Short mmCIF file of C-alpha atoms and ligand atoms in Angstrom, two decimals:
data_model
loop_
_atom_site.label_atom_id
_atom_site.label_comp_id
_atom_site.label_asym_id
_atom_site.label_seq_id
_atom_site.Cartn_x
_atom_site.Cartn_y
_atom_site.Cartn_z
CA MET P 108 0.29 -0.04 -0.27
CA THR P 109 1.13 3.48 -0.68
CA ASP P 110 2.75 5.64 1.88
CA TYR P 111 0.95 9.29 2.11
CA GLU P 112 2.56 12.39 3.52
CA ALA P 113 0.27 15.74 4.37
CA VAL P 114 0.34 18.72 3.08
CA ILE P 115 -0.41 21.43 4.92
CA GLY P 116 -0.88 25.44 4.59
CA LEU P 117 -2.62 27.88 7.53
CA GLU P 118 -4.01 31.42 6.97
CA THR P 119 -4.40 32.86 9.93
CA HIS P 120 -6.09 36.59 10.95
CA ILE P 121 -4.41 38.37 14.12
CA GLN P 122 -6.30 40.83 15.94
CA LEU P 123 -3.98 43.62 16.73
CA ASN P 124 -4.18 44.99 20.49
CA THR P 125 -4.84 49.13 19.33
CA LYS P 126 -6.72 50.74 21.27
CA THR P 127 -8.82 52.07 18.69
CA LYS P 128 -10.06 50.13 15.13
CA ILE P 129 -7.73 50.43 12.20
CA PHE P 130 -10.20 52.90 10.40
CA CYS P 131 -12.09 55.59 13.11
CA SER P 132 -12.01 55.74 16.58
CA CYS P 133 -14.17 53.35 18.04
CA LYS P 134 -12.98 51.30 20.89
CA ALA P 135 -11.25 48.39 19.41
CA ASP P 136 -11.72 45.12 22.39
CA SER P 137 -15.03 44.52 22.43
CA TRP P 138 -15.16 41.04 24.10
CA GLU P 139 -17.14 42.68 26.82
CA SER P 140 -19.09 44.95 25.45
CA GLU P 141 -23.25 44.89 24.61
CA ALA P 142 -23.28 44.09 21.14
CA ASN P 143 -23.23 47.79 18.79
CA THR P 144 -22.04 49.25 21.13
CA ASN P 145 -18.85 50.15 19.67
CA ILE P 146 -19.29 51.20 16.30
CA CYS P 147 -19.68 54.65 14.59
CA PRO P 148 -20.54 55.62 10.88
CA ILE P 149 -17.06 54.36 9.65
CA CYS P 150 -17.18 51.37 10.84
CA THR P 151 -20.91 50.23 10.15
CA GLY P 152 -20.39 51.82 6.51
CA MET P 153 -22.69 54.68 6.14
CA PRO P 154 -22.42 57.00 3.19
CA GLY P 155 -19.97 59.67 2.73
CA VAL P 156 -17.76 58.92 5.54
CA LEU P 157 -13.66 58.44 5.00
CA PRO P 158 -11.84 55.90 6.78
CA VAL P 159 -8.47 57.78 8.69
CA LEU P 160 -5.64 55.00 9.20
CA ASN P 161 -4.57 54.15 12.53
CA GLU P 162 -0.86 54.57 12.66
CA ALA P 163 -0.60 52.18 16.31
CA ALA P 164 -2.11 49.20 13.37
CA VAL P 165 0.56 49.85 11.13
CA VAL P 166 3.38 50.21 13.91
CA LYS P 167 2.27 46.57 15.41
CA GLY P 168 2.37 44.99 11.82
CA VAL P 169 5.53 45.80 10.84
CA LEU P 170 6.97 44.93 14.50
CA LEU P 171 5.05 41.41 13.21
CA ALA P 172 5.61 41.28 9.67
CA TYR P 173 9.68 42.25 10.95
CA ALA P 174 9.78 39.55 13.23
CA MET P 175 8.99 36.94 10.84
CA HIS P 176 11.90 38.06 8.10
CA SER P 177 9.27 39.52 5.92
CA ASP P 178 11.04 42.40 3.46
CA ILE P 179 8.59 45.37 4.49
CA ARG P 180 7.38 47.50 1.41
CA LYS P 181 8.01 51.55 1.92
CA VAL P 182 4.73 51.88 -0.12
CA SER P 183 1.95 49.43 0.29
CA PHE P 184 -1.83 50.13 -1.05
CA PHE P 185 -5.13 49.24 0.36
CA ASP P 186 -7.56 47.42 -1.74
CA ARG P 187 -11.25 47.12 -1.40
CA LYS P 188 -12.48 43.37 -1.53
CA ASN P 189 -16.31 42.95 -2.41
CA TYR P 190 -18.36 40.44 -1.73
CA PHE P 191 -22.10 40.34 0.34
CA TYR P 192 -22.61 39.38 3.56
CA PRO P 193 -24.36 40.12 6.63
CA ASP P 194 -21.75 40.98 8.51
CA LEU P 195 -19.88 43.52 6.09
CA PRO P 196 -22.29 46.20 6.36
CA LYS P 197 -20.32 48.46 3.66
CA GLY P 198 -20.30 45.30 0.71
CA TYR P 199 -16.38 45.45 1.13
CA GLN P 200 -13.23 44.97 3.53
CA ILE P 201 -10.41 47.23 3.53
CA SER P 202 -7.57 45.21 3.15
CA GLN P 203 -4.10 44.65 1.43
CA TYR P 204 -4.13 42.73 -2.10
CA ASP P 205 -0.89 42.56 -4.33
CA MET P 206 0.84 45.54 -2.80
CA ALA P 207 0.45 44.76 0.69
CA PHE P 208 3.01 46.34 3.42
CA GLY P 209 4.68 42.58 4.07
CA ASP P 210 6.13 40.70 1.67
CA GLY P 211 7.58 37.11 2.21
CA GLY P 212 9.04 35.85 5.55
CA TYR P 213 8.89 32.69 7.52
CA LEU P 214 8.86 31.31 10.48
CA ASP P 215 10.78 27.90 12.25
CA LEU P 216 9.92 25.68 14.43
CA PRO P 217 11.81 23.87 16.58
CA MET P 218 9.50 20.60 16.86
CA PRO P 219 9.71 19.26 20.72
CA GLU P 220 11.26 15.69 18.35
CA GLY P 221 13.97 17.54 17.96
CA TYR P 222 14.18 18.39 14.01
CA SER P 223 13.30 21.81 12.97
CA ARG P 224 11.19 23.08 10.36
CA ARG P 225 10.62 26.37 8.71
CA VAL P 226 7.61 27.63 7.19
CA SER P 227 7.31 30.11 4.51
CA ILE P 228 4.72 33.33 4.82
CA THR P 229 3.26 33.79 1.36
CA LYS P 230 1.60 36.36 2.50
CA LEU P 231 1.04 39.39 5.42
CA HIS P 232 -1.05 42.60 5.32
CA LEU P 233 -3.39 44.63 6.97
CA GLU P 234 -7.58 44.40 6.88
CA GLU P 235 -10.00 45.19 8.77
CA ASP P 236 -12.48 42.60 10.48
CA ALA P 237 -15.81 42.01 9.82
CA GLY P 238 -18.70 41.51 11.99
CA LYS P 239 -19.99 38.56 13.52
CA THR P 240 -23.49 37.20 13.17
CA LYS P 241 -25.30 34.71 15.68
CA ASN P 242 -28.72 32.41 15.20
CA SER P 243 -31.10 32.87 18.13
CA GLY P 244 -33.88 30.63 17.58
CA GLU P 245 -35.59 31.81 13.90
CA VAL P 246 -34.03 35.28 14.06
CA ARG P 247 -30.25 36.06 13.06
CA MET P 248 -28.32 38.75 14.57
CA ILE P 249 -25.42 40.85 14.43
CA ASP P 250 -23.00 42.84 15.93
CA PHE P 251 -20.57 45.40 14.51
CA ASN P 252 -18.85 46.15 17.56
CA ARG P 253 -15.78 44.04 15.14
CA CYS P 254 -16.17 45.70 12.12
CA GLY P 255 -12.97 47.96 11.84
CA VAL P 256 -10.90 45.68 14.28
CA PRO P 257 -7.59 45.88 13.35
CA LEU P 258 -6.29 42.84 11.75
CA VAL P 259 -3.09 41.05 10.07
CA GLU P 260 -3.86 38.25 7.51
CA MET P 261 -0.85 35.88 7.12
CA VAL P 262 -0.80 33.33 4.82
CA THR P 263 2.27 30.18 4.92
CA GLY P 264 3.08 28.19 2.43
CA PRO P 265 2.32 24.65 1.33
CA ASP P 266 5.27 23.44 4.06
CA LEU P 267 3.35 22.03 6.89
CA ARG P 268 3.62 17.91 7.05
CA SER P 269 1.44 17.11 9.84
CA ALA P 270 -0.94 17.90 12.61
CA ASP P 271 1.32 18.16 15.13
CA GLU P 272 3.87 20.78 12.74
CA ALA P 273 0.12 23.14 12.28
CA ALA P 274 -0.26 23.21 15.93
CA GLN P 275 2.84 24.03 16.51
CA TYR P 276 3.36 26.92 14.19
CA LEU P 277 0.18 28.08 16.29
CA ILE P 278 1.95 27.35 19.25
CA ARG P 279 5.14 29.76 18.19
CA LEU P 280 3.00 32.27 16.78
CA ARG P 281 1.31 32.93 19.56
CA GLN P 282 3.97 33.11 22.05
CA LEU P 283 5.92 35.65 19.14
CA LEU P 284 2.33 37.92 19.70
CA ARG P 285 2.36 37.73 22.79
CA TRP P 286 6.23 38.65 23.11
CA LEU P 287 5.61 41.65 20.47
CA GLY P 288 2.69 42.50 22.62
CA VAL P 289 0.99 42.91 19.26
CA SER P 290 -2.24 40.79 20.17
CA GLU P 291 -3.31 38.89 22.83
CA ALA P 292 -3.47 36.09 20.64
CA ASP P 293 -6.44 34.05 22.60
CA MET P 294 -7.92 31.30 19.99
CA GLU P 295 -11.11 31.46 22.33
CA LYS P 296 -11.61 34.55 22.30
CA GLY P 297 -10.94 34.75 18.68
CA HIS P 298 -7.91 37.35 18.33
CA LEU P 299 -6.25 34.45 16.39
CA ARG P 300 -7.95 32.60 14.10
CA CYS P 301 -6.88 29.98 11.72
CA ASP P 302 -7.82 28.22 8.45
CA ALA P 303 -6.07 25.21 7.18
CA ASN P 304 -5.93 24.07 3.56
CA VAL P 305 -5.24 20.11 4.37
CA SER P 306 -4.37 17.63 1.38
CA ILE P 307 -2.04 14.62 0.76
CA ARG P 308 0.38 13.02 -1.57
CA PRO P 309 2.21 9.87 -2.18
CA VAL P 310 5.60 10.11 0.02
CA GLY P 311 8.26 11.29 -2.61
CA SER P 312 5.92 12.42 -5.18
CA ASP P 313 5.19 16.17 -6.05
CA GLN P 314 1.18 15.27 -7.14
CA LEU P 315 -0.71 16.54 -4.63
CA PHE P 316 -4.53 15.18 -4.56
CA THR P 317 -7.23 17.88 -4.22
CA LYS P 318 -7.41 19.99 -0.89
CA THR P 319 -9.76 21.10 1.22
CA GLU P 320 -9.97 23.78 3.68
CA ILE P 321 -11.17 23.56 7.65
CA LYS P 322 -12.35 26.53 9.21
CA ASN P 323 -14.01 27.63 12.44
CA VAL P 324 -11.67 25.91 14.40
CA ASN P 325 -11.28 27.62 17.81
CA SER P 326 -8.11 26.44 19.56
CA ILE P 327 -4.95 24.84 19.21
CA ASP P 328 -5.84 21.72 20.42
CA ASN P 329 -8.77 21.51 18.20
CA VAL P 330 -6.53 22.89 14.99
CA ARG P 331 -4.65 19.75 15.93
CA ASN P 332 -7.76 17.54 15.67
CA ALA P 333 -9.58 18.73 13.45
CA ILE P 334 -6.71 18.22 10.94
CA GLU P 335 -5.70 14.37 12.16
CA HIS P 336 -9.14 13.86 11.36
CA GLU P 337 -9.02 15.10 8.10
CA ILE P 338 -5.45 13.39 6.81
CA GLU P 339 -7.48 10.64 7.68
CA ARG P 340 -9.81 10.70 6.01
CA GLN P 341 -8.21 11.63 2.52
CA ILE P 342 -6.22 8.65 2.78
CA ARG P 343 -9.33 6.46 3.56
CA GLU P 344 -10.89 8.08 0.23
CA VAL P 345 -8.01 7.35 -1.99
CA ASN P 346 -7.32 4.49 -0.71
CA ALA P 347 -10.94 3.40 -1.52
CA GLY P 348 -10.37 4.79 -5.35
CA ASN P 349 -12.67 7.65 -4.44
CA LYS P 350 -11.64 11.25 -5.61
CA ILE P 351 -11.19 14.21 -2.92
CA HIS P 352 -13.37 17.25 -3.23
CA ALA P 353 -12.72 20.73 -2.86
CA TRP P 354 -15.00 20.78 0.28
CA THR P 355 -14.78 23.99 2.84
CA LEU P 356 -15.31 21.54 6.74
CA ASP P 357 -16.50 23.04 9.49
CA TRP P 358 -15.11 21.33 12.53
CA ASP P 359 -17.79 20.62 15.22
CA ASP P 360 -16.23 20.90 18.39
CA GLU P 361 -18.72 18.64 20.38
CA LYS P 362 -19.02 15.83 18.03
CA ASN P 363 -15.63 15.84 17.53
CA GLU P 364 -15.65 15.89 13.64
CA LEU P 365 -16.00 17.79 10.26
CA LYS P 366 -18.93 18.55 8.46
CA LYS P 367 -19.08 19.94 5.12
CA MET P 368 -19.99 24.07 4.53
CA ARG P 369 -21.27 25.95 1.67
CA SER P 370 -18.46 26.67 -1.51
CA LYS P 371 -16.50 29.54 -1.29
CA GLU P 372 -16.02 32.46 -3.51
CA THR P 373 -12.71 32.35 -5.70
CA GLU P 374 -10.81 35.39 -6.21
CA ALA P 375 -11.71 36.91 -9.42
CA ASP P 376 -15.45 36.78 -7.92
CA TYR P 377 -13.98 39.60 -5.10
CA ARG P 378 -13.12 42.02 -7.43
CA TYR P 379 -10.28 43.82 -6.02
CA PHE P 380 -9.77 47.32 -6.69
CA ARG P 381 -7.37 50.25 -5.30
CA GLU P 382 -9.08 51.48 -1.99
CA PRO P 383 -10.06 55.35 -3.61
CA ASP P 384 -10.52 56.76 0.13
CA LEU P 385 -7.52 55.81 1.62
CA LEU P 386 -4.01 56.87 0.29
CA PRO P 387 -1.05 55.06 -0.40
CA LEU P 388 0.94 53.77 2.80
CA HIS P 389 4.60 55.49 2.94
CA LEU P 390 6.36 53.85 5.52
CA THR P 391 9.70 56.57 5.46
CA ASP P 392 13.34 55.10 6.72
CA GLU P 393 12.95 57.47 9.37
CA TRP P 394 9.63 56.15 10.73
CA LEU P 395 10.80 52.63 10.23
CA GLN P 396 14.01 53.48 12.34
CA ALA P 397 12.21 54.68 15.27
CA THR P 398 9.15 52.24 14.97
CA LEU P 399 12.14 49.38 15.26
CA SER P 400 14.53 50.52 17.58
CA ASN P 401 13.30 48.73 20.54
CA PHE P 402 13.09 45.59 18.47
CA PRO P 403 13.48 43.16 21.16
CA GLU P 404 15.47 39.85 21.49
CA LEU P 405 13.34 37.12 19.70
CA PRO P 406 12.16 33.67 21.38
CA LEU P 407 14.13 31.33 19.47
CA ASN P 408 17.32 33.99 20.25
CA ARG P 409 17.09 34.31 23.15
CA LYS P 410 16.28 30.22 24.45
CA ASN P 411 19.79 30.04 22.51
CA ARG P 412 21.81 32.60 24.63
CA PHE P 413 20.14 30.99 27.57
CA ILE P 414 21.82 27.90 26.63
CA THR P 415 25.28 29.05 26.13
CA ASP P 416 25.08 32.11 28.29
CA TYR P 417 23.83 30.53 31.11
CA GLN P 418 24.87 26.96 30.48
CA LEU P 419 21.05 25.87 30.88
CA PRO P 420 19.21 22.98 29.69
CA GLU P 421 16.81 22.95 26.76
CA TYR P 422 14.33 22.16 28.29
CA ASP P 423 14.96 25.24 30.87
CA ALA P 424 15.41 27.80 28.49
CA ASP P 425 12.50 26.71 26.47
CA LEU P 426 10.16 27.04 29.02
CA LEU P 427 12.06 29.96 30.40
CA THR P 428 11.27 31.97 27.46
CA LEU P 429 7.64 30.44 26.74
CA GLU P 430 6.97 34.39 28.00
CA ARG P 431 9.05 37.49 27.85
CA ASN P 432 8.35 38.83 31.09
CA LEU P 433 9.26 35.28 32.69
CA SER P 434 12.62 35.70 30.95
CA ASP P 435 13.14 38.72 32.27
CA TYR P 436 12.47 37.89 35.84
CA PHE P 437 15.09 34.82 34.89
CA GLU P 438 17.19 37.36 33.72
CA ASN P 439 16.95 39.70 36.26
CA ALA P 440 17.02 37.46 39.30
CA VAL P 441 20.17 35.52 38.15
CA LYS P 442 21.87 39.11 38.07
CA ALA P 443 21.08 39.86 41.11
CA TYR P 444 21.72 36.36 42.62
CA GLY P 445 25.62 36.46 40.90
CA GLY P 446 25.46 32.29 41.95
CA ASP P 447 24.54 29.30 39.60
CA PRO P 448 21.87 30.51 36.84
CA LYS P 449 20.78 26.65 37.53
CA LYS P 450 19.60 27.38 40.87
CA VAL P 451 17.42 30.22 40.32
CA SER P 452 16.13 28.15 36.86
CA ASN P 453 15.01 25.60 39.06
CA TYR P 454 13.40 28.26 41.82
CA LEU P 455 11.29 29.68 39.18
CA MET P 456 10.35 26.37 37.13
CA ASN P 457 9.69 24.48 40.00
CA ASP P 458 7.61 26.93 42.16
CA VAL P 459 7.38 30.56 40.95
CA LEU P 460 5.66 29.12 37.74
CA ARG P 461 3.08 27.24 40.30
CA MET P 462 2.56 30.31 41.35
CA LEU P 463 2.06 32.39 38.34
CA ASN P 464 -0.81 29.56 37.28
CA GLU P 465 -2.51 29.40 40.41
CA GLY P 466 -2.70 33.29 41.05
CA GLY P 467 -3.71 34.28 37.50
CA LYS P 468 -0.22 36.76 37.58
CA THR P 469 2.29 37.46 35.23
CA ALA P 470 5.92 37.31 36.24
CA GLU P 471 5.89 41.22 36.28
CA GLN P 472 3.13 41.32 39.02
CA LEU P 473 4.69 38.88 41.53
CA ARG P 474 5.35 40.83 44.72
CA LEU P 475 8.01 38.29 44.73
CA THR P 476 10.78 40.31 42.80
CA PRO P 477 13.53 38.53 41.34
CA VAL P 478 15.61 40.84 43.47
CA TYR P 479 14.03 39.21 46.92
CA LEU P 480 14.09 35.57 44.41
CA ALA P 481 17.88 36.11 44.91
CA ASP P 482 17.85 37.45 48.42
CA ILE P 483 15.93 33.93 49.67
CA LEU P 484 18.32 31.72 47.45
CA LYS P 485 21.54 33.79 48.81
CA LEU P 486 19.65 33.44 52.82
CA VAL P 487 19.98 29.46 51.50
CA ASP P 488 24.21 29.72 50.18
CA ALA P 489 25.23 31.38 53.87
CA GLY P 490 23.33 28.93 55.75
CA LYS P 491 21.01 31.37 57.68
CA ILE P 492 18.27 29.72 56.53
CA ASN P 493 17.43 26.15 55.20
CA THR P 494 15.88 24.83 52.24
CA SER P 495 12.60 24.13 53.36
CA THR P 496 12.40 27.51 54.99
CA GLY P 497 14.06 29.46 51.90
CA LYS P 498 10.48 27.53 49.49
CA SER P 499 8.14 28.58 52.34
CA LEU P 500 9.65 32.28 52.25
CA LEU P 501 8.74 32.23 49.01
CA SER P 502 4.86 32.01 49.22
CA LYS P 503 5.22 34.09 52.18
CA VAL P 504 7.27 36.82 50.84
CA GLU P 505 4.40 36.71 47.68
CA GLU P 506 1.36 36.83 50.52
CA THR P 507 3.23 40.28 52.10
CA GLY P 508 5.54 41.73 49.53
CA LYS P 509 8.29 42.13 52.70
CA ALA P 510 12.03 41.40 52.09
CA PRO P 511 12.86 38.11 52.53
CA SER P 512 15.53 38.89 55.51
CA MET P 513 12.54 40.99 57.26
CA ILE P 514 9.76 37.74 57.25
CA VAL P 515 13.29 35.33 58.38
CA GLU P 516 13.70 37.95 61.81
CA SER P 517 10.06 38.62 62.77
CA GLU P 518 8.87 35.10 62.51
CA SER P 519 12.90 33.33 63.44
CA LEU P 520 13.09 31.33 60.53
CA GLY P 521 16.78 31.77 61.02
CA LEU P 522 18.99 28.37 61.31
CA VAL P 523 20.55 28.67 64.99
CA SER P 524 24.60 28.94 64.92
CA ASP P 525 24.72 30.04 67.55
CA ASP P 526 27.71 27.76 69.16
CA ALA P 527 26.43 27.08 72.73
CA ALA P 528 22.87 26.54 72.09
CA ILE P 529 23.82 23.87 69.27
CA ARG P 530 26.27 22.36 71.82
CA ALA P 531 24.56 22.43 74.18
CA VAL P 532 21.87 20.12 72.49
CA ALA P 533 24.58 18.09 71.57
CA GLU P 534 25.96 17.15 74.70
CA LYS P 535 22.34 16.19 75.84
CA ILE P 536 22.01 13.78 72.86
CA ILE P 537 25.45 11.74 73.54
CA LEU P 538 24.66 11.38 77.00
CA ASN P 539 21.85 9.84 76.03
CA SER P 540 22.67 7.49 73.19
CA ILE P 541 25.33 5.15 74.90
CA LYS P 542 24.85 2.73 72.15
CA GLU P 543 24.71 4.86 69.15
CA VAL P 544 28.17 7.10 70.77
CA GLU P 545 30.23 3.08 71.29
CA THR P 546 29.24 2.40 68.11
CA TYR P 547 30.89 5.28 66.26
CA ARG P 548 33.79 5.26 68.56
CA SER P 549 34.41 1.82 66.93
CA GLY P 550 34.40 3.13 63.25
CA LYS P 551 31.16 3.26 62.39
CA GLU P 552 31.49 7.30 61.60
CA THR P 553 28.54 7.23 59.12
CA LEU P 554 26.44 7.61 62.06
CA ILE P 555 27.13 11.21 62.32
CA GLY P 556 24.35 11.45 60.15
CA TRP P 557 22.55 9.98 62.72
CA PHE P 558 23.50 12.42 65.49
CA THR P 559 23.08 15.56 63.31
CA GLY P 560 19.69 14.11 62.81
CA GLN P 561 19.02 13.78 66.42
CA VAL P 562 20.13 18.28 67.06
CA MET P 563 18.31 18.88 64.00
CA LYS P 564 14.95 17.36 65.46
CA GLU P 565 15.43 18.11 69.03
CA MET P 566 16.03 22.24 67.28
CA ARG P 567 12.74 21.67 65.12
CA GLY P 568 15.26 21.90 62.35
CA LYS P 569 16.81 25.25 63.07
CA ALA P 570 19.83 24.59 63.65
CA ASP P 571 22.48 25.23 60.88
CA PRO P 572 23.12 21.65 59.97
CA LYS P 573 26.91 22.00 58.94
CA LEU P 574 27.21 23.78 62.48
CA ALA P 575 26.25 20.64 64.05
CA GLN P 576 28.16 18.26 62.35
CA GLU P 577 31.34 19.91 63.44
CA ILE P 578 30.21 20.02 67.33
CA LEU P 579 28.81 16.45 67.60
CA LYS P 580 32.53 15.43 65.80
CA GLU P 581 33.96 17.54 68.03
CA LEU P 582 32.35 15.65 70.96
CA LEU P 583 32.42 12.18 70.17
CA ASN P 584 36.18 11.88 68.63
CA ARG P 585 37.65 13.34 72.56
ZN1 ZN Z 143 -15.84 53.44 14.16
MN1 MN Z 144 -8.52 38.21 5.57
#
């Protein structure tokens, strides 16, 4: 039987998180607004109004294009994409067509299996979002709040070879969007939407069978699921000698299956032409330079630098660069600590990440600042507190916002490093452990651990263990 491989391309629509819409001053984020409250004559397409381009949308679009290694066109154009649909009150969408501000580009995907996939970008442009329709019984309702929200549409080449690779693309894109601060990138809220073109071909051949398009998938897991289902279905059809039809498929979340939808318009049906109400977009060198002057180090670069600069394992470096806040936190803590970066990483991955998840906070919102975390590590290193006190301090600092050393003092959490106090306890234990003392003195020196344990127990874990052992050795070897 023939082996088949999948050929997948993704079309994403990314809502930019600007304050206002792309061509008017209505609020862009309507997630919590009542229907049809963030609208005006411009975004609802009243006759005689004129759109004005929102510079913030261009800034965010350019940041994204730059991160995608796209060439940025100094002069680009807006066009009208004409189609009739109830959620599009103007009867056309203002979009960019043949001369978009972004030209080409790629995104590298490090796959968990160890290989890397480079995904090319064939389209990257600015456009306005349409409204939303909602069925309620016999009535179809329209919410225009989303009309005119700035979007970047980004289309990949047919470079993805599995459902996992498609999911990885979305994971890395979402990471990048949040890293750049250009989109909230929440698929459930529609900030990031994805359609997938899926086809198969015999391995080693470049003869593709007909492709289908999957639409309306609202989470990364569902994209993976839907594509997996569709690849299996296509292979089944081909093996059974059936034709694959150019269907548009709709993912049904609840039934976990794909449904056939209406067939789609072709490009010619859209009758694109230049938008006469907007001037061409000119990006000057000075403007580009200013916009890109604070461009951040990208997640993959930062991950690789963490591996080389701090000798972190790849696993740590990957986790610590999932979010920009977290990687900033890590580097600030390492700087404040001055000791082994791997120790900082352990505290972050085990304790701070859990704190973040439970508290619903980002790293920069923590009261346990990088400097406080470093202080705790230093207290442990110096033998002033033990490791478990160090761990309990993490949440105490987070709850109170107080400096670790202050909490150690006010709650007397510090280790007793008072020679006389430890000596008194050690003497008492030696007196009461005649058998163990004999065994130790006859040569079984490993028993020192047991003696130290007894001192620690007696002092409720607060004795400085190094000092306790020294004193015990001295007394036992007398
Ligand atoms: Zn408006
Ligand atoms: Mn589009």
